[in-house]
Amino acid sequence: MNRLDPRLSSLQHYVRDQAPALRAAALQLDAHPDGSTLYPQVPLLDRLATLQIPRPYAPDPLVIEGEEYYLLSAVERVIFHEEAAAHGDAALLLSAPGSLTAGMLVAALGDDTQQSMFFNRLREQPTWTFLAMTEPQGGSDAAALRTTLCPSPGGDGQLLNGSKCFIGNAHRSPLGVVTARTGPGPLGIRCLIVDASHPGCSAGPIATLGMRGALGTLDFQDVPVPEEHLLGRHLSPTRHGMWGWLHSFNPLRCVAAAMGVGLARAAHAYALEHAPHHHSALRHSLDALGTRIRGVQSLTRFAAHAVDADPTNAHLPSAAKTAAARLAVEATSTVLRLLGPGARIEHPLLDKWARDAFGIECMEGTSHIQAMAVFNALTRTGITLPRTS
Ligand SMILES: Cc1cc2nc3c(=O)[nH]c(=O)nc-3n(C[C@H](O)[C@H](O)[C@H](O)COP(=O)(O)OP(=O)(O)OC[C@H]3O[C@@H](n4cnc5c(N)ncnc54)[C@H](O)[C@@H]3O)c2cc1C
């Protein structure tokens, strides 16, 4: 599974060549998290901004050795993000312009007019977008959301009210997708395209320790939402809300896992370059870490293939995401320990990655939530877990 076919291997080499340019920008963003003008100038990120867009709206795919890449399959997204995190920087990827998360919802739930409106705007120039689900009261219980979409008193459309937090690029995006409640139960949850320039919509950055500059808050006060911005209006009531985003989670979890693997690879490679090699115990630690990285990498790629074959496959992405989140934290802390007591000061990039690694844990759901997804899938398919005693 760790060996790639020639097409994916070309993509991997392309990203590997371009990604080192991300590191200087990543350190700048870490030092000045509000530096939102950095990105369009960073080579790989300006390219990423016009990828992950469905083919009818993507005039400019990435072409490598005559092959076209749109980054629409989970496998292509995983290879791109893992390699860009391994040779560049995961946090910078997260705060880049483009349509990774919101675009996936619009592609899954939008009709032709909505897709054309959303994606055409993105292809005009590098544009940030957000996908806002998490709320201040708790993100894991996404079905318990409190943001509301209610008919306006004048009867001319609907009004959005509520707050969202920990939202990727909330503070720099002109548009995105928001989840809101129109009624009780899972069928009362809808996804809608929101234009963040409306006066009732306010956004701000959140100061974080890791993944600095990536996250923000959003507040909506009587924001009018035209009917044509309601995603899934052409789908049956069982498919137009929660169903759509649950299915988008599976490929997104593979991407989060890929970033975790890439982050661990970055730390491992950094240690190989900077740690003193004469200690056999140290060599042993790094060999063991390398073996573990290959294992989680293999699981992540396997999960991505499984999701491409069956988008409802939830347990493999969840298993990969859990393993990768833990790997990223342990790899960075192991390497910091191997480099000695002054490592955080002497190696700012490594210090940053160690802080960023904790962000992988919460992205697309914490490990507790992933464990429940794995457990549900195992019990549904009737697979029994081995007894431990
Ligand atoms: C880098 C980063 C990027 C993010 N990007 C986005 C984004 O673009 N859009 C967005 O909407 N959100 C985003 N998030 C938010 C993320 O999805 C939430 O942080 C996550 O869902 C957890 O929610 P919470 O922080 O509110 O914790 P809570 O949901 O309040 O959970 C707190 C703790 O309780 C545990 N817990 C909660 N419920 C259960 C349960 N039923 N059983 C067992 N344990 C439970 C959790 O595992 C966790 O440890 C991002 C977060 C990070 C760190």
Short mmCIF file of C-alpha atoms and ligand atoms in Angstrom, two decimals:
data_model
loop_
_atom_site.label_atom_id
_atom_site.label_comp_id
_atom_site.label_asym_id
_atom_site.label_seq_id
_atom_site.Cartn_x
_atom_site.Cartn_y
_atom_site.Cartn_z
CA MET A 1 0.00 0.00 0.00
CA ASN A 2 2.95 2.37 0.57
CA ARG A 3 4.03 2.00 -3.08
CA LEU A 4 2.19 4.33 -5.41
CA ASP A 5 1.12 3.77 -9.02
CA PRO A 6 2.97 5.92 -11.62
CA ARG A 7 0.19 8.55 -11.76
CA LEU A 8 0.13 9.11 -7.99
CA SER A 9 3.90 8.89 -7.85
CA SER A 10 4.16 11.79 -10.35
CA LEU A 11 1.81 13.84 -8.18
CA GLN A 12 3.88 13.00 -5.11
CA HIS A 13 7.11 14.10 -6.81
CA TYR A 14 5.55 17.32 -8.05
CA VAL A 15 4.38 18.27 -4.55
CA ARG A 16 7.69 17.19 -3.01
CA ASP A 17 9.58 19.56 -5.33
CA GLN A 18 7.31 22.53 -4.65
CA ALA A 19 6.54 22.12 -0.94
CA PRO A 20 9.81 23.35 0.66
CA ALA A 21 8.81 26.90 -0.38
CA LEU A 22 6.00 26.68 2.20
CA ARG A 23 8.31 26.58 5.21
CA ALA A 24 9.46 30.20 5.29
CA ALA A 25 5.84 31.35 4.92
CA ALA A 26 4.78 28.92 7.65
CA LEU A 27 7.23 30.41 10.14
CA GLN A 28 6.04 33.89 9.21
CA LEU A 29 2.42 32.92 9.75
CA ASP A 30 3.27 31.33 13.10
CA ALA A 31 4.95 34.57 14.21
CA HIS A 32 2.23 36.85 12.73
CA PRO A 33 -0.98 34.79 12.60
CA ASP A 34 -3.00 37.62 11.02
CA GLY A 35 -0.75 37.77 7.93
CA SER A 36 -3.47 36.86 5.47
CA THR A 37 -1.78 38.39 2.44
CA LEU A 38 1.00 35.81 2.38
CA TYR A 39 -0.63 32.94 0.59
CA PRO A 40 -1.32 33.77 -3.01
CA GLN A 41 2.41 34.27 -3.45
CA VAL A 42 3.34 30.82 -2.08
CA PRO A 43 3.84 28.56 -5.11
CA LEU A 44 2.03 25.35 -4.16
CA LEU A 45 -0.81 27.13 -2.39
CA ASP A 46 -1.76 29.36 -5.31
CA ARG A 47 -2.10 26.14 -7.34
CA LEU A 48 -4.10 24.39 -4.65
CA ALA A 49 -6.57 27.30 -4.62
CA THR A 50 -7.92 26.35 -8.05
CA LEU A 51 -7.90 22.58 -7.50
CA GLN A 52 -10.43 20.41 -5.63
CA ILE A 53 -13.11 21.98 -7.83
CA PRO A 54 -15.48 19.67 -9.77
CA ARG A 55 -14.44 19.20 -13.39
CA PRO A 56 -17.17 21.26 -15.09
CA TYR A 57 -16.01 24.33 -13.13
CA ALA A 58 -12.26 23.68 -13.13
CA PRO A 59 -10.74 25.03 -16.34
CA ASP A 60 -7.19 24.71 -15.13
CA PRO A 61 -6.31 21.30 -13.71
CA LEU A 62 -2.78 20.54 -12.57
CA VAL A 63 -0.95 18.90 -15.50
CA ILE A 64 2.07 16.74 -14.75
CA GLU A 65 3.75 14.80 -17.55
CA GLY A 66 0.60 15.09 -19.67
CA GLU A 67 -1.72 13.78 -16.91
CA GLU A 68 -4.49 15.98 -15.50
CA TYR A 69 -5.12 16.19 -11.75
CA TYR A 70 -8.20 17.79 -10.21
CA LEU A 71 -7.61 16.54 -6.64
CA LEU A 72 -11.17 15.28 -6.37
CA SER A 73 -10.54 11.69 -5.24
CA ALA A 74 -9.65 10.99 -1.61
CA VAL A 75 -6.48 9.24 -2.77
CA GLU A 76 -5.20 12.24 -4.75
CA ARG A 77 -6.07 14.60 -1.90
CA VAL A 78 -4.25 12.34 0.56
CA ILE A 79 -1.08 12.12 -1.52
CA PHE A 80 -1.05 15.89 -2.06
CA HIS A 81 -1.66 16.84 1.58
CA GLU A 82 0.68 14.24 3.07
CA GLU A 83 3.53 15.27 0.80
CA ALA A 84 2.89 19.00 1.26
CA ALA A 85 2.88 18.55 5.05
CA ALA A 86 5.98 16.32 4.98
CA HIS A 87 8.09 18.67 2.87
CA GLY A 88 6.25 21.91 3.57
CA ASP A 89 3.88 22.64 6.42
CA ALA A 90 0.48 21.30 7.54
CA ALA A 91 -0.71 24.49 9.24
CA LEU A 92 -0.07 26.58 6.16
CA LEU A 93 -2.13 24.14 4.10
CA LEU A 94 -4.99 24.58 6.53
CA SER A 95 -4.96 28.36 6.25
CA ALA A 96 -4.65 28.43 2.47
CA PRO A 97 -7.24 29.73 0.02
CA GLY A 98 -9.37 27.14 -1.74
CA SER A 99 -12.36 24.93 -1.36
CA LEU A 100 -11.30 21.76 0.47
CA THR A 101 -14.02 21.57 3.12
CA ALA A 102 -16.81 23.89 1.92
CA GLY A 103 -16.32 22.76 -1.66
CA MET A 104 -16.90 19.17 -0.69
CA LEU A 105 -20.31 20.06 0.77
CA VAL A 106 -21.24 22.21 -2.22
CA ALA A 107 -20.21 19.39 -4.58
CA ALA A 108 -22.21 16.84 -2.54
CA LEU A 109 -25.35 18.88 -1.90
CA GLY A 110 -25.42 21.75 -4.39
CA ASP A 111 -27.51 21.78 -7.56
CA ASP A 112 -26.00 22.97 -10.86
CA THR A 113 -26.78 26.65 -10.23
CA GLN A 114 -25.33 26.58 -6.71
CA GLN A 115 -22.19 24.76 -7.82
CA SER A 116 -21.69 27.17 -10.67
CA MET A 117 -22.21 30.22 -8.40
CA PHE A 118 -19.80 28.90 -5.73
CA PHE A 119 -17.03 27.38 -7.84
CA ASN A 120 -16.98 30.09 -10.51
CA ARG A 121 -16.28 32.61 -7.78
CA LEU A 122 -13.32 30.51 -6.63
CA ARG A 123 -11.76 30.21 -10.02
CA GLU A 124 -11.74 33.97 -10.62
CA GLN A 125 -8.98 34.45 -8.04
CA PRO A 126 -7.53 32.60 -5.01
CA THR A 127 -10.42 32.78 -2.52
CA TRP A 128 -10.68 31.53 1.06
CA THR A 129 -13.80 29.63 2.07
CA PHE A 130 -15.06 28.21 5.36
CA LEU A 131 -17.18 25.28 6.48
CA ALA A 132 -18.80 26.32 9.75
CA MET A 133 -20.27 23.55 11.90
CA THR A 134 -18.62 23.76 15.32
CA GLU A 135 -20.33 25.99 17.90
CA PRO A 136 -19.11 27.41 21.21
CA GLN A 137 -21.24 24.90 23.16
CA GLY A 138 -19.45 21.86 21.67
CA GLY A 139 -18.40 20.65 18.25
CA SER A 140 -18.45 16.89 18.67
CA ASP A 141 -22.20 16.74 19.03
CA ALA A 142 -22.79 18.27 15.63
CA ALA A 143 -26.45 17.23 15.64
CA ALA A 144 -27.09 19.43 18.70
CA LEU A 145 -26.31 22.65 16.88
CA ARG A 146 -28.08 25.84 17.98
CA THR A 147 -27.61 28.12 14.97
CA THR A 148 -31.04 28.65 13.47
CA LEU A 149 -32.46 29.38 10.05
CA CYS A 150 -36.03 30.67 10.45
CA PRO A 151 -38.53 32.38 8.15
CA SER A 152 -38.14 36.16 8.36
CA PRO A 153 -41.07 38.04 9.98
CA GLY A 154 -41.78 39.79 6.69
CA GLY A 155 -42.18 36.41 4.99
CA ASP A 156 -39.54 37.26 2.36
CA GLY A 157 -36.88 34.57 2.87
CA GLN A 158 -35.05 33.18 5.89
CA LEU A 159 -32.81 34.62 8.60
CA LEU A 160 -29.67 33.03 10.01
CA ASN A 161 -28.81 33.52 13.72
CA GLY A 162 -26.10 31.95 15.85
CA SER A 163 -22.36 31.58 16.49
CA LYS A 164 -19.63 29.28 15.23
CA CYS A 165 -16.09 28.82 16.53
CA PHE A 166 -12.82 27.06 15.63
CA ILE A 167 -13.67 27.54 11.97
CA GLY A 168 -10.84 27.24 9.45
CA ASN A 169 -10.29 30.60 7.68
CA ALA A 170 -13.50 32.12 9.11
CA HIS A 171 -11.83 35.50 9.52
CA ARG A 172 -10.53 35.81 5.98
CA SER A 173 -13.20 34.15 3.82
CA PRO A 174 -15.75 36.07 1.77
CA LEU A 175 -18.04 33.04 1.58
CA GLY A 176 -18.57 29.57 2.96
CA VAL A 177 -21.02 26.92 4.04
CA VAL A 178 -22.82 27.01 7.40
CA THR A 179 -24.86 24.31 9.12
CA ALA A 180 -28.07 25.51 10.78
CA ARG A 181 -31.23 24.13 12.25
CA THR A 182 -34.59 24.68 10.57
CA GLY A 183 -36.49 22.28 12.82
CA PRO A 184 -36.06 19.45 15.32
CA GLY A 185 -34.11 16.22 14.74
CA PRO A 186 -31.51 15.28 12.13
CA LEU A 187 -33.86 16.13 9.24
CA GLY A 188 -34.07 19.69 10.57
CA ILE A 189 -30.40 20.37 9.82
CA ARG A 190 -29.54 22.23 6.62
CA CYS A 191 -26.35 23.43 4.96
CA LEU A 192 -26.35 26.83 3.30
CA ILE A 193 -23.99 29.04 1.36
CA VAL A 194 -23.34 32.26 3.26
CA ASP A 195 -21.92 35.49 1.92
CA ALA A 196 -19.76 36.75 4.79
CA SER A 197 -19.81 40.35 3.56
CA HIS A 198 -23.38 40.84 4.83
CA PRO A 199 -23.50 43.41 7.72
CA GLY A 200 -25.17 40.88 10.05
CA CYS A 201 -22.22 38.55 9.69
CA SER A 202 -19.08 39.21 11.75
CA ALA A 203 -15.87 37.21 11.98
CA GLY A 204 -12.66 37.31 13.99
CA PRO A 205 -9.48 35.31 14.47
CA ILE A 206 -8.90 32.92 17.39
CA ALA A 207 -5.50 32.92 19.07
CA THR A 208 -4.26 29.34 19.28
CA LEU A 209 -1.04 27.66 20.34
CA GLY A 210 -0.77 25.43 17.28
CA MET A 211 -2.05 25.84 13.70
CA ARG A 212 -1.72 29.56 14.34
CA GLY A 213 -3.57 31.85 11.98
CA ALA A 214 -5.88 29.10 10.76
CA LEU A 215 -8.97 29.44 12.95
CA GLY A 216 -11.64 32.02 13.57
CA THR A 217 -15.16 32.68 14.84
CA LEU A 218 -18.33 33.65 13.03
CA ASP A 219 -21.46 35.38 14.35
CA PHE A 220 -24.71 35.72 12.48
CA GLN A 221 -27.39 38.20 13.44
CA ASP A 222 -30.46 38.18 11.23
CA VAL A 223 -28.41 37.39 8.13
CA PRO A 224 -30.85 37.00 5.23
CA VAL A 225 -30.40 33.74 3.33
CA PRO A 226 -32.04 33.58 -0.09
CA GLU A 227 -33.76 30.30 -0.98
CA GLU A 228 -31.19 29.67 -3.74
CA HIS A 229 -28.42 29.46 -1.11
CA LEU A 230 -30.02 26.46 0.65
CA LEU A 231 -28.00 23.42 -0.35
CA GLY A 232 -29.77 20.15 -1.13
CA ARG A 233 -33.03 21.79 -2.16
CA HIS A 234 -33.21 19.41 -5.14
CA LEU A 235 -32.67 16.34 -2.89
CA SER A 236 -35.10 14.36 -0.77
CA PRO A 237 -35.49 15.53 2.88
CA THR A 238 -33.45 12.55 4.10
CA ARG A 239 -30.50 13.57 1.93
CA HIS A 240 -30.38 17.35 2.04
CA GLY A 241 -28.69 18.01 5.39
CA MET A 242 -26.88 15.74 7.79
CA TRP A 243 -26.56 12.92 5.24
CA GLY A 244 -24.48 15.17 2.99
CA TRP A 245 -22.02 16.34 5.57
CA LEU A 246 -21.65 12.94 7.16
CA HIS A 247 -20.48 11.64 3.80
CA SER A 248 -18.14 14.58 3.31
CA PHE A 249 -16.51 13.76 6.63
CA ASN A 250 -15.10 10.47 5.37
CA PRO A 251 -12.76 11.89 2.70
CA LEU A 252 -11.99 14.90 4.95
CA ARG A 253 -10.88 12.58 7.74
CA CYS A 254 -8.51 10.89 5.30
CA VAL A 255 -7.05 14.32 4.47
CA ALA A 256 -6.66 15.18 8.17
CA ALA A 257 -4.93 11.81 8.66
CA ALA A 258 -2.65 12.53 5.70
CA MET A 259 -1.65 15.85 7.27
CA GLY A 260 -0.84 14.02 10.52
CA VAL A 261 1.30 11.48 8.68
CA GLY A 262 3.02 14.28 6.76
CA LEU A 263 3.68 16.20 9.97
CA ALA A 264 5.21 13.09 11.57
CA ARG A 265 7.35 12.51 8.48
CA ALA A 266 8.54 16.13 8.63
CA ALA A 267 9.63 15.70 12.26
CA HIS A 268 11.29 12.35 11.53
CA ALA A 269 13.22 13.75 8.56
CA TYR A 270 14.22 16.76 10.65
CA ALA A 271 15.65 14.45 13.33
CA LEU A 272 17.57 12.42 10.76
CA GLU A 273 19.17 15.65 9.59
CA HIS A 274 19.83 17.31 12.95
CA ALA A 275 20.16 14.64 15.66
CA PRO A 276 23.59 13.25 16.53
CA HIS A 277 23.78 9.83 14.88
CA HIS A 278 26.40 8.17 17.03
CA HIS A 279 23.92 6.98 19.71
CA SER A 280 22.56 3.55 18.88
CA ALA A 281 19.57 4.11 21.19
CA LEU A 282 18.71 7.26 19.26
CA ARG A 283 19.08 5.44 15.93
CA HIS A 284 16.81 2.71 17.26
CA SER A 285 14.17 5.29 18.30
CA LEU A 286 14.21 6.90 14.87
CA ASP A 287 14.03 3.52 13.10
CA ALA A 288 11.04 2.54 15.24
CA LEU A 289 9.35 5.88 14.49
CA GLY A 290 9.98 5.42 10.76
CA THR A 291 8.36 1.97 10.85
CA ARG A 292 5.34 3.35 12.69
CA ILE A 293 4.96 6.22 10.22
CA ARG A 294 4.91 3.75 7.32
CA GLY A 295 2.20 1.75 9.09
CA VAL A 296 -0.09 4.75 9.60
CA GLN A 297 0.69 5.99 6.10
CA SER A 298 -0.40 2.63 4.74
CA LEU A 299 -3.63 2.70 6.77
CA THR A 300 -4.39 6.25 5.58
CA ARG A 301 -3.89 5.40 1.91
CA PHE A 302 -5.95 2.24 2.34
CA ALA A 303 -8.74 4.29 3.94
CA ALA A 304 -8.64 6.78 1.05
CA HIS A 305 -8.97 3.98 -1.52
CA ALA A 306 -11.85 2.51 0.51
CA VAL A 307 -13.67 5.88 0.61
CA ASP A 308 -13.23 6.37 -3.12
CA ALA A 309 -14.77 2.92 -3.67
CA ASP A 310 -17.54 3.48 -1.12
CA PRO A 311 -18.09 7.04 0.23
CA THR A 312 -20.13 5.64 3.14
CA ASN A 313 -17.09 3.83 4.55
CA ALA A 314 -16.64 5.65 7.86
CA HIS A 315 -14.58 3.31 10.02
CA LEU A 316 -11.36 3.22 7.99
CA PRO A 317 -11.04 7.03 7.75
CA SER A 318 -11.82 7.26 11.48
CA ALA A 319 -9.22 4.62 12.33
CA ALA A 320 -6.63 6.35 10.14
CA LYS A 321 -7.41 9.79 11.57
CA THR A 322 -7.09 8.50 15.16
CA ALA A 323 -3.78 6.76 14.45
CA ALA A 324 -2.38 9.75 12.57
CA ALA A 325 -3.37 12.29 15.24
CA ARG A 326 -1.58 10.26 17.91
CA LEU A 327 1.40 9.65 15.61
CA ALA A 328 1.85 13.37 14.90
CA VAL A 329 1.93 14.25 18.61
CA GLU A 330 4.23 11.38 19.55
CA ALA A 331 6.60 11.88 16.60
CA THR A 332 7.12 15.57 17.30
CA SER A 333 7.54 15.05 21.06
CA THR A 334 9.94 12.13 20.49
CA VAL A 335 12.08 14.21 18.14
CA LEU A 336 12.09 17.19 20.52
CA ARG A 337 13.26 14.85 23.31
CA LEU A 338 15.99 13.35 21.10
CA LEU A 339 17.31 16.81 20.23
CA GLY A 340 17.79 17.72 23.87
CA PRO A 341 16.55 20.23 26.43
CA GLY A 342 17.00 23.37 24.31
CA ALA A 343 15.28 21.90 21.25
CA ARG A 344 12.18 24.08 21.29
CA ILE A 345 14.32 27.22 21.25
CA GLU A 346 17.02 26.00 18.89
CA HIS A 347 14.61 24.47 16.36
CA PRO A 348 11.65 26.85 15.84
CA LEU A 349 10.17 24.83 12.99
CA LEU A 350 10.11 21.70 15.12
CA ASP A 351 8.65 23.63 18.04
CA LYS A 352 5.91 24.86 15.71
CA TRP A 353 5.17 21.36 14.40
CA ALA A 354 4.94 20.03 17.96
CA ARG A 355 2.27 22.67 18.70
CA ASP A 356 0.52 22.12 15.35
CA ALA A 357 0.35 18.36 15.97
CA PHE A 358 -2.26 18.82 18.69
CA GLY A 359 -4.53 20.52 16.14
CA ILE A 360 -4.79 17.31 14.12
CA GLU A 361 -6.52 15.67 17.09
CA CYS A 362 -9.54 18.03 16.96
CA MET A 363 -9.84 18.52 13.18
CA GLU A 364 -12.78 16.56 11.75
CA GLY A 365 -13.62 15.19 15.20
CA THR A 366 -11.63 14.10 18.23
CA SER A 367 -10.32 10.55 18.75
CA HIS A 368 -13.25 9.74 21.06
CA ILE A 369 -15.66 10.48 18.24
CA GLN A 370 -13.58 8.48 15.75
CA ALA A 371 -13.50 5.55 18.18
CA MET A 372 -17.30 5.63 18.28
CA ALA A 373 -17.45 5.62 14.47
CA VAL A 374 -15.16 2.57 14.35
CA PHE A 375 -17.17 0.83 17.06
CA ASN A 376 -20.50 1.54 15.32
CA ALA A 377 -19.18 0.16 12.04
CA LEU A 378 -17.82 -2.97 13.70
CA THR A 379 -21.06 -3.67 15.54
CA ARG A 380 -23.17 -2.95 12.43
CA THR A 381 -21.18 -5.37 10.31
CA GLY A 382 -21.33 -8.00 13.07
CA ILE A 383 -17.55 -8.27 13.46
CA THR A 384 -16.72 -9.30 17.04
CA LEU A 385 -13.73 -7.82 18.79
CA PRO A 386 -11.15 -10.26 20.21
CA ARG A 387 -11.33 -10.83 23.97
CA THR A 388 -8.31 -9.43 25.75
CA SER A 389 -8.30 -11.72 28.82
C1 LIG B 1 -7.06 22.86 13.48
C2 LIG B 1 -8.56 22.79 13.60
C3 LIG B 1 -9.36 23.06 12.48
C4 LIG B 1 -10.76 23.04 12.61
N1 LIG B 1 -11.52 23.38 11.52
C5 LIG B 1 -12.88 23.42 11.67
C6 LIG B 1 -13.69 23.88 10.58
O1 LIG B 1 -13.18 24.29 9.51
N2 LIG B 1 -15.04 23.88 10.74
C7 LIG B 1 -15.64 23.47 11.90
O2 LIG B 1 -16.87 23.48 11.96
N3 LIG B 1 -14.90 23.06 12.98
C8 LIG B 1 -13.53 23.03 12.86
N4 LIG B 1 -12.75 22.65 13.95
C9 LIG B 1 -13.41 22.32 15.20
C10 LIG B 1 -13.39 20.84 15.47
O3 LIG B 1 -14.22 20.16 14.54
C11 LIG B 1 -13.87 20.67 16.93
O4 LIG B 1 -12.81 21.15 17.75
C12 LIG B 1 -14.15 19.25 17.28
O5 LIG B 1 -15.33 18.87 16.63
C13 LIG B 1 -14.32 19.08 18.79
O6 LIG B 1 -15.27 19.97 19.25
P1 LIG B 1 -15.00 20.86 20.56
O7 LIG B 1 -13.63 21.43 20.47
O8 LIG B 1 -16.16 21.78 20.70
O9 LIG B 1 -14.99 19.81 21.76
P2 LIG B 1 -16.26 19.08 22.45
O10 LIG B 1 -17.15 18.59 21.38
O11 LIG B 1 -16.85 20.03 23.45
O12 LIG B 1 -15.55 17.91 23.19
C14 LIG B 1 -14.72 18.08 24.36
C15 LIG B 1 -14.16 16.70 24.73
O13 LIG B 1 -15.25 15.80 25.06
C16 LIG B 1 -15.16 14.63 24.24
N5 LIG B 1 -16.51 14.19 23.86
C17 LIG B 1 -17.49 14.96 23.36
N6 LIG B 1 -18.58 14.21 23.10
C18 LIG B 1 -18.25 12.93 23.46
C19 LIG B 1 -18.98 11.71 23.44
N7 LIG B 1 -20.24 11.64 23.02
N8 LIG B 1 -18.35 10.61 23.89
C20 LIG B 1 -17.08 10.66 24.32
N9 LIG B 1 -16.35 11.80 24.38
C21 LIG B 1 -16.93 12.92 23.94
C22 LIG B 1 -14.39 15.06 23.01
O14 LIG B 1 -13.72 13.96 22.41
C23 LIG B 1 -13.38 16.05 23.59
O15 LIG B 1 -12.27 15.39 24.12
C24 LIG B 1 -11.36 22.69 13.85
C25 LIG B 1 -10.54 22.40 14.96
C26 LIG B 1 -9.18 22.46 14.84
C27 LIG B 1 -8.33 22.18 16.04
#
